[in-house]
Coordinates of C-alpha atoms in Angstrom, one line a residue:
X1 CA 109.1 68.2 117.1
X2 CA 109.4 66.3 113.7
X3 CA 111.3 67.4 111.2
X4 CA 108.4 65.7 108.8
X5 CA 106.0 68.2 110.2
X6 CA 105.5 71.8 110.3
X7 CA 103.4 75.0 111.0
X8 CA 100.7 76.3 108.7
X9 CA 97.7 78.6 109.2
X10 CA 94.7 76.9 108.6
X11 CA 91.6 79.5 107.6
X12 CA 89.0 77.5 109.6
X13 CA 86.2 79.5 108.8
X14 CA 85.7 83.6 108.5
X15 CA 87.7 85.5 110.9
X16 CA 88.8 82.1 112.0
X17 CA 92.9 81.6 111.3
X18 CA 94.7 79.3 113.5
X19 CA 97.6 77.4 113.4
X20 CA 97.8 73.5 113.1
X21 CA 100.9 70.8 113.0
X22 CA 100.5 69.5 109.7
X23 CA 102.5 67.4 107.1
X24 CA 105.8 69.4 105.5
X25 CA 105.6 69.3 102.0
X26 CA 107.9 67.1 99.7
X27 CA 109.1 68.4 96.7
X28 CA 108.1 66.4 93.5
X29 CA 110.1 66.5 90.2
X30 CA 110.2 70.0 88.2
X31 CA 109.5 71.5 91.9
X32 CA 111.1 73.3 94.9
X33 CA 110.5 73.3 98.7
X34 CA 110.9 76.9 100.1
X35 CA 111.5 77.6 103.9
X36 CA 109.3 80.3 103.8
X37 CA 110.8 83.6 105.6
X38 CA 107.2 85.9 105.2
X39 CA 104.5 86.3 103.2
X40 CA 102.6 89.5 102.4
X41 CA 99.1 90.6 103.3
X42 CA 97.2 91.1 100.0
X43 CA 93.9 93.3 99.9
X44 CA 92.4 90.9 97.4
X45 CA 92.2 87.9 100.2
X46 CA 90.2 90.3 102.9
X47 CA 86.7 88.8 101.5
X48 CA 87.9 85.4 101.9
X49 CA 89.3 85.8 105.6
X50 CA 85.9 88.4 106.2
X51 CA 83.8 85.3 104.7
X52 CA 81.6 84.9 101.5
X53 CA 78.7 82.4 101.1
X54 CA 80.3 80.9 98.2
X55 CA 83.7 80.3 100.2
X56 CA 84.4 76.8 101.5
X57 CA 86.1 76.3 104.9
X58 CA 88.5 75.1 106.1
X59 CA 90.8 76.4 103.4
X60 CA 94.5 74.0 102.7
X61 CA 97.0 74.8 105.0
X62 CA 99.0 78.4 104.1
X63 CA 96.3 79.3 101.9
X64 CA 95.8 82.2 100.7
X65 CA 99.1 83.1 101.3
X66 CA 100.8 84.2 97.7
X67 CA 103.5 86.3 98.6
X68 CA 105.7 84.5 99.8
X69 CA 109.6 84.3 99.5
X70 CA 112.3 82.5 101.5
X71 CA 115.1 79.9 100.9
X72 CA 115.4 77.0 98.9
X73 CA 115.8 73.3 101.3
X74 CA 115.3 70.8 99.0
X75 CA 114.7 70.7 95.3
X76 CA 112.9 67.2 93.4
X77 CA 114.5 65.7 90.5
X78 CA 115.2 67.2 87.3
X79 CA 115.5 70.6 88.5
X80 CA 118.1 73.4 86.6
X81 CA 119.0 77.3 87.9
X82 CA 117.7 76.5 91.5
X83 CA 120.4 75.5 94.1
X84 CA 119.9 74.7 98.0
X85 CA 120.1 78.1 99.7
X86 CA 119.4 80.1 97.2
X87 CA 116.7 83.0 98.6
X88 CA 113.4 83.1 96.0
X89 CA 109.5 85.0 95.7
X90 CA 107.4 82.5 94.7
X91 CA 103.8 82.7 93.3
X92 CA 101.7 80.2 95.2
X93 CA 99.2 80.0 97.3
X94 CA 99.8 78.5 100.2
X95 CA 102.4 80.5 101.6
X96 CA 101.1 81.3 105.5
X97 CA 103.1 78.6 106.4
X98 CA 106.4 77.3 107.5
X99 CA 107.4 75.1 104.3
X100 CA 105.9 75.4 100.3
X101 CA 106.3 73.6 97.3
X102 CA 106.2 75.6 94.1
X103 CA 107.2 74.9 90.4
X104 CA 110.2 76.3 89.0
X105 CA 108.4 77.9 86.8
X106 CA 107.1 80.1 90.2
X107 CA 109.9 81.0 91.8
X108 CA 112.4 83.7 91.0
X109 CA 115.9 84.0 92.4
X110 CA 116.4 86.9 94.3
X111 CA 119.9 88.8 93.9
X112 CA 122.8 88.4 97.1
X113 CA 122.4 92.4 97.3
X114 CA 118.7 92.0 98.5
X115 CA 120.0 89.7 101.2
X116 CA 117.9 89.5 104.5
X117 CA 115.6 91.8 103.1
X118 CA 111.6 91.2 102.5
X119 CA 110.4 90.6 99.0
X120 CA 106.7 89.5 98.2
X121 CA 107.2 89.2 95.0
X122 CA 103.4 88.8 94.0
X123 CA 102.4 92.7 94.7
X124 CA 105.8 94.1 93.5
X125 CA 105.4 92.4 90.4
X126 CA 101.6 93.6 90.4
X127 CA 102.9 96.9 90.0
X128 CA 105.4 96.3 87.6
X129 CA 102.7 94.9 85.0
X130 CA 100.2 97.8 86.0
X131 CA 103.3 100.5 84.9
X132 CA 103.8 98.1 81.6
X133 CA 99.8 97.8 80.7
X134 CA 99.2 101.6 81.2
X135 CA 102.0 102.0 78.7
X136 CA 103.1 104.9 80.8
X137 CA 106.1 107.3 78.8
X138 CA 107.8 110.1 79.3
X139 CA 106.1 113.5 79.0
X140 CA 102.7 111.5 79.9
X141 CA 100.2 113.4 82.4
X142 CA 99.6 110.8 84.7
X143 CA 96.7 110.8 86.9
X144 CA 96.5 107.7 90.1
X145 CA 94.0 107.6 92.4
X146 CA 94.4 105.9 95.8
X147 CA 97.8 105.9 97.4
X148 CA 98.6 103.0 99.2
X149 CA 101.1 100.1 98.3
X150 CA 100.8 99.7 95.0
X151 CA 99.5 103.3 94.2
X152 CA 103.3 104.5 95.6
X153 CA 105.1 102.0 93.9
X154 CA 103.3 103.1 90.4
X155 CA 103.9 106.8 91.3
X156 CA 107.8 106.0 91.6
X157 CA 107.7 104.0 88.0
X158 CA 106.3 106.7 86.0
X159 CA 108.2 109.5 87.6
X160 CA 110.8 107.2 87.1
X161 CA 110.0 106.9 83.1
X162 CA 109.6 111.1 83.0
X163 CA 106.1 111.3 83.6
X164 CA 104.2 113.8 85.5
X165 CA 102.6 112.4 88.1
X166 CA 99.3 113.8 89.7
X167 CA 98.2 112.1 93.0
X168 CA 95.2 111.9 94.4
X169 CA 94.3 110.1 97.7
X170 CA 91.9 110.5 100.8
X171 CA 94.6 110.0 103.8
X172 CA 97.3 113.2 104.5
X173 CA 100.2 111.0 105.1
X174 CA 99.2 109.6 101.8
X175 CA 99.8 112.8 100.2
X176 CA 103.0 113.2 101.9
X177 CA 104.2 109.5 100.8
X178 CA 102.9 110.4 97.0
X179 CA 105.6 113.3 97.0
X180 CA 108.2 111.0 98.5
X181 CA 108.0 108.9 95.9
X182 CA 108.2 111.3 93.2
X183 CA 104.6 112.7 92.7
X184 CA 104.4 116.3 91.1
X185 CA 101.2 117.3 92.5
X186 CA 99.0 115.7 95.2
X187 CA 95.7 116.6 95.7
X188 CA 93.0 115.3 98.2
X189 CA 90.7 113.2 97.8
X190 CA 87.9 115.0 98.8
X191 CA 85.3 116.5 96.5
X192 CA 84.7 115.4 93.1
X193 CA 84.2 118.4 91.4
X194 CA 86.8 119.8 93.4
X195 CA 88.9 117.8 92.1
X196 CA 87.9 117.8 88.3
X197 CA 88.3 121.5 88.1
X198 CA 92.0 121.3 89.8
X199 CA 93.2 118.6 87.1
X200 CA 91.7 120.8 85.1
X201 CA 93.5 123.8 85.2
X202 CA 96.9 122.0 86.0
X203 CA 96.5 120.3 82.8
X204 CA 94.9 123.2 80.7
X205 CA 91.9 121.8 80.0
X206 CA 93.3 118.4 78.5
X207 CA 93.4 116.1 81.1
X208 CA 95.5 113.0 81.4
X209 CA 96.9 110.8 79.3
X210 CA 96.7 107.6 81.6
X211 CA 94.4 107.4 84.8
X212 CA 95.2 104.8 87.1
X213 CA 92.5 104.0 89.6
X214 CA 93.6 101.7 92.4
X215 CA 91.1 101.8 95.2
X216 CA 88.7 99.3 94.0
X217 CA 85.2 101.8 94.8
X218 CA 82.8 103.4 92.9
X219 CA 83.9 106.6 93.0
X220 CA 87.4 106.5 92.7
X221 CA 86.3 104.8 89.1
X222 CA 83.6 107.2 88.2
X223 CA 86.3 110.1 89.1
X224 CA 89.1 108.1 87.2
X225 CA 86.9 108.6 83.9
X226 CA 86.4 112.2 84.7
X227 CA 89.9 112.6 84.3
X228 CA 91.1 110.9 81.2
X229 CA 91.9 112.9 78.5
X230 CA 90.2 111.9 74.7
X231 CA 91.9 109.0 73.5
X232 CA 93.4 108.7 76.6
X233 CA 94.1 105.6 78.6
X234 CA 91.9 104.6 82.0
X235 CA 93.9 101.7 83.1
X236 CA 92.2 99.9 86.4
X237 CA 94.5 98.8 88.8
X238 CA 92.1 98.9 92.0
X239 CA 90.3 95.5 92.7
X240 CA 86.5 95.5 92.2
X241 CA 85.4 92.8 94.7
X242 CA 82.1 93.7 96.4
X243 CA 79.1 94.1 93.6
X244 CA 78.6 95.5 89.7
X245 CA 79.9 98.9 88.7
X246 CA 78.2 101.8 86.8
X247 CA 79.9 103.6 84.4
X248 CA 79.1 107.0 82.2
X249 CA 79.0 105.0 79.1
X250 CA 78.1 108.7 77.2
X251 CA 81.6 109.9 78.6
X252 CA 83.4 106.5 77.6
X253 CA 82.2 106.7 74.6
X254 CA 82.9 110.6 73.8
X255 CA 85.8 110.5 74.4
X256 CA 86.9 107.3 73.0
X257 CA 89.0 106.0 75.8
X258 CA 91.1 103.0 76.1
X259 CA 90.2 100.8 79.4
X260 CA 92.5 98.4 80.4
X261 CA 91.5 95.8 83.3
X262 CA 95.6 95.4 84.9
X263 CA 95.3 92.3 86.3
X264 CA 97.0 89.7 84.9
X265 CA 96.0 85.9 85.6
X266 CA 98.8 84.2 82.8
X267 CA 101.4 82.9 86.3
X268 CA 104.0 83.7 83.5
X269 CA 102.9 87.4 83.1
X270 CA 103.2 87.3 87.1
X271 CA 106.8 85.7 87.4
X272 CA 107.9 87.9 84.2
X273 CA 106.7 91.0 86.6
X274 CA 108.6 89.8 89.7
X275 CA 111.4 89.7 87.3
X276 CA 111.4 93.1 86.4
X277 CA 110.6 93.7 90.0
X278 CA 113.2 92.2 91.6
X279 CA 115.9 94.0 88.7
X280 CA 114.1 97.7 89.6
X281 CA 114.4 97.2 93.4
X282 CA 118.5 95.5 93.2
X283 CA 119.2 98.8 91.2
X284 CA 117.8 101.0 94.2
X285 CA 115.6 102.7 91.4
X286 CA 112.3 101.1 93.4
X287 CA 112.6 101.1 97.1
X288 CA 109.2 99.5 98.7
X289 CA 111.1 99.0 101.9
X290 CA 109.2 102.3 103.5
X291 CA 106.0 100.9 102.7
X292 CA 106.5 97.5 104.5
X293 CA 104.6 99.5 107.8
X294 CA 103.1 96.5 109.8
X295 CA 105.1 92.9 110.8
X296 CA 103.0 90.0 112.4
X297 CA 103.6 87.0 113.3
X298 CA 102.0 83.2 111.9
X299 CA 100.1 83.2 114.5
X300 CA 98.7 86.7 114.2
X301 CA 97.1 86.7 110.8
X302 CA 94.0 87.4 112.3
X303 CA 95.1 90.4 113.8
X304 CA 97.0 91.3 110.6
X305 CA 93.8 91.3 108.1
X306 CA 91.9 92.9 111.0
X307 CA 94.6 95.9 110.6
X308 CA 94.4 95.6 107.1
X309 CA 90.8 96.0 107.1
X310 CA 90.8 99.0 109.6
X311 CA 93.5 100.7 108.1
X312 CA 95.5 102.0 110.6
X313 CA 97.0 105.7 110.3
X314 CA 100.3 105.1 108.4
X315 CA 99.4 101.3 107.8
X316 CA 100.4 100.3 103.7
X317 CA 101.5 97.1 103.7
X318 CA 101.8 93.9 106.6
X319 CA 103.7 91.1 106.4
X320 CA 104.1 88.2 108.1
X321 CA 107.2 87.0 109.1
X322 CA 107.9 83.0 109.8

């Protein structure tokens, strides 16, 4: 097999991954080529694997792969801090692949205590900068709705910063994993009222400083409001993808809350959060390891946005390993 060849998923059409011998990527100057080792399974690329009519197939090989990490093989000319073998998380997209070629300027070196472990740097840094736009401190009532990945990684930073964490999710081994990592109460998801009157009383009528909604519905939003305290902040961390949104613009505006849209699109916002990611997780005071609950191959990205789109009991997070 030639070494000036390699592997790459190749989104042919919806539902349609598949793997193709393609050219291996040379890196030009300012750049690095990574050996990728995995790439994680974000939520945000469902609609383009499900299919859109504005979506163009095929996609470039290893896209949308963008959370990848691996080690350095070759590095183009006029290149500083980056070494041969040295183990990165890049921001790309193109990363469902055996080889990728990023920037220097996306790619963060990844600490010798972190060795052979997974790092998708893209979503860990997500939550960093959703914990650092919520301005989350300590003695804050913090409200999150939707426990999955990034919901459990949030709950851990703001227990972490002395908040008091309240989380609210539909699944039961949500709740449990919400109290694993750190939440104070955990309430289900169930009806909205319900839940109204129980943040209610547990905040004495005040509600909560920050809301963070991260499911990306209706609902969950309309609730998030509901729960934010008067000049409080309603940060939203869920991704909106499929249609417009209503919102109780009387309630918005009695209140006079702060909404913040968490996600970032400045790549050096991004690498700044893998940063900070990669620091939190070397310290042990962030541990996503638990929440890494599904492994697929290259060839089984199909099957892994199929689970990620059926949601599994227990599934949080895939990967897929190269």
């Amino acid at each position: 097999m030639s070494s000036a060849t390699m592997n790459a998923a190749v989104l042919a059409g919806p539902k349609g991954a598949r793997i193709e011998r393609v050219a291996r990527p040379e890196p030009g100057p300012g750049t690095l080529r990574v050996k990728l080792e995995g790439c994680g399974v974000c939520g945000s690329n469902l609609p383009v694997w499900e299919g859109r009519e504005w979506f163009r197939y095929p996609m470039q090989p290893g896209a949308p792969g963008h959370e990848g990490w691996g080690v350095v093989d070759a590095v183009g000319s006029g290149v500083t801090g980056f070494q041969v073998g040295q183990r990165v998380a890049t921001l790309s997209s193109a990363a469902y692949a055996e080889y990728d070629v990023v920037s220097t300027e996306s790619a963060v070196l990844l600490p010798p205590s972190l060795a052979g472990k997974p790092f998708p740097g893209e979503p860990l840094g997500c939550a960093m900068n959703i914990f650092r736009r919520g301005d989350i401190q300590a003695g804050q009532t913090v409200a999150i709705i939707g426990i999955g990945f990034l919901g459990a990684l949030v709950t851990r930073l703001a227990t972490n910063a002395g908040a008091r964490v309240l989380a609210i999710t539909r699944r039961p081994y949500a709740l449990e994993l919400a109290r694993m990592y750190g939440a104070a109460e955990c309430i289900p998801m169930d009806d909205h009222y319900k839940i109204i009157e129980r943040v209610k009383s547990l905040t004495h009528g005040t509600f909560c400083d920050r809301v963070i909604e991260v499911v990306g519905e209706q609902w969950p939003l309309d609730l998030a409001a509901e729960l934010t305290r008067e000049r409080g902040k309603l940060i939203i961390a869920g991704y909106h993808q499929d249609g417009p949104r209503q919102v109780n613009m009387q309630l918005w505006n009695w209140r006079g809350l702060d909404v913040i849209n968490a996600h970032e699109r400045d790549p050096k916002v991004y690498v700044e959060g893998i940063r900070l990611a990669v620091d939190e997780v070397a310290s042990g005071r962030l541990d996503p390891f638990p929440l890494f609950t599904h492994r697929f191959g290259l060839d089984e990205l199909n099957l892994a946005f199929e689970t990620m789109r059926t949601r599994p009991e227990g599934f949080l997070k895939a990967l897929i390993t190269v």
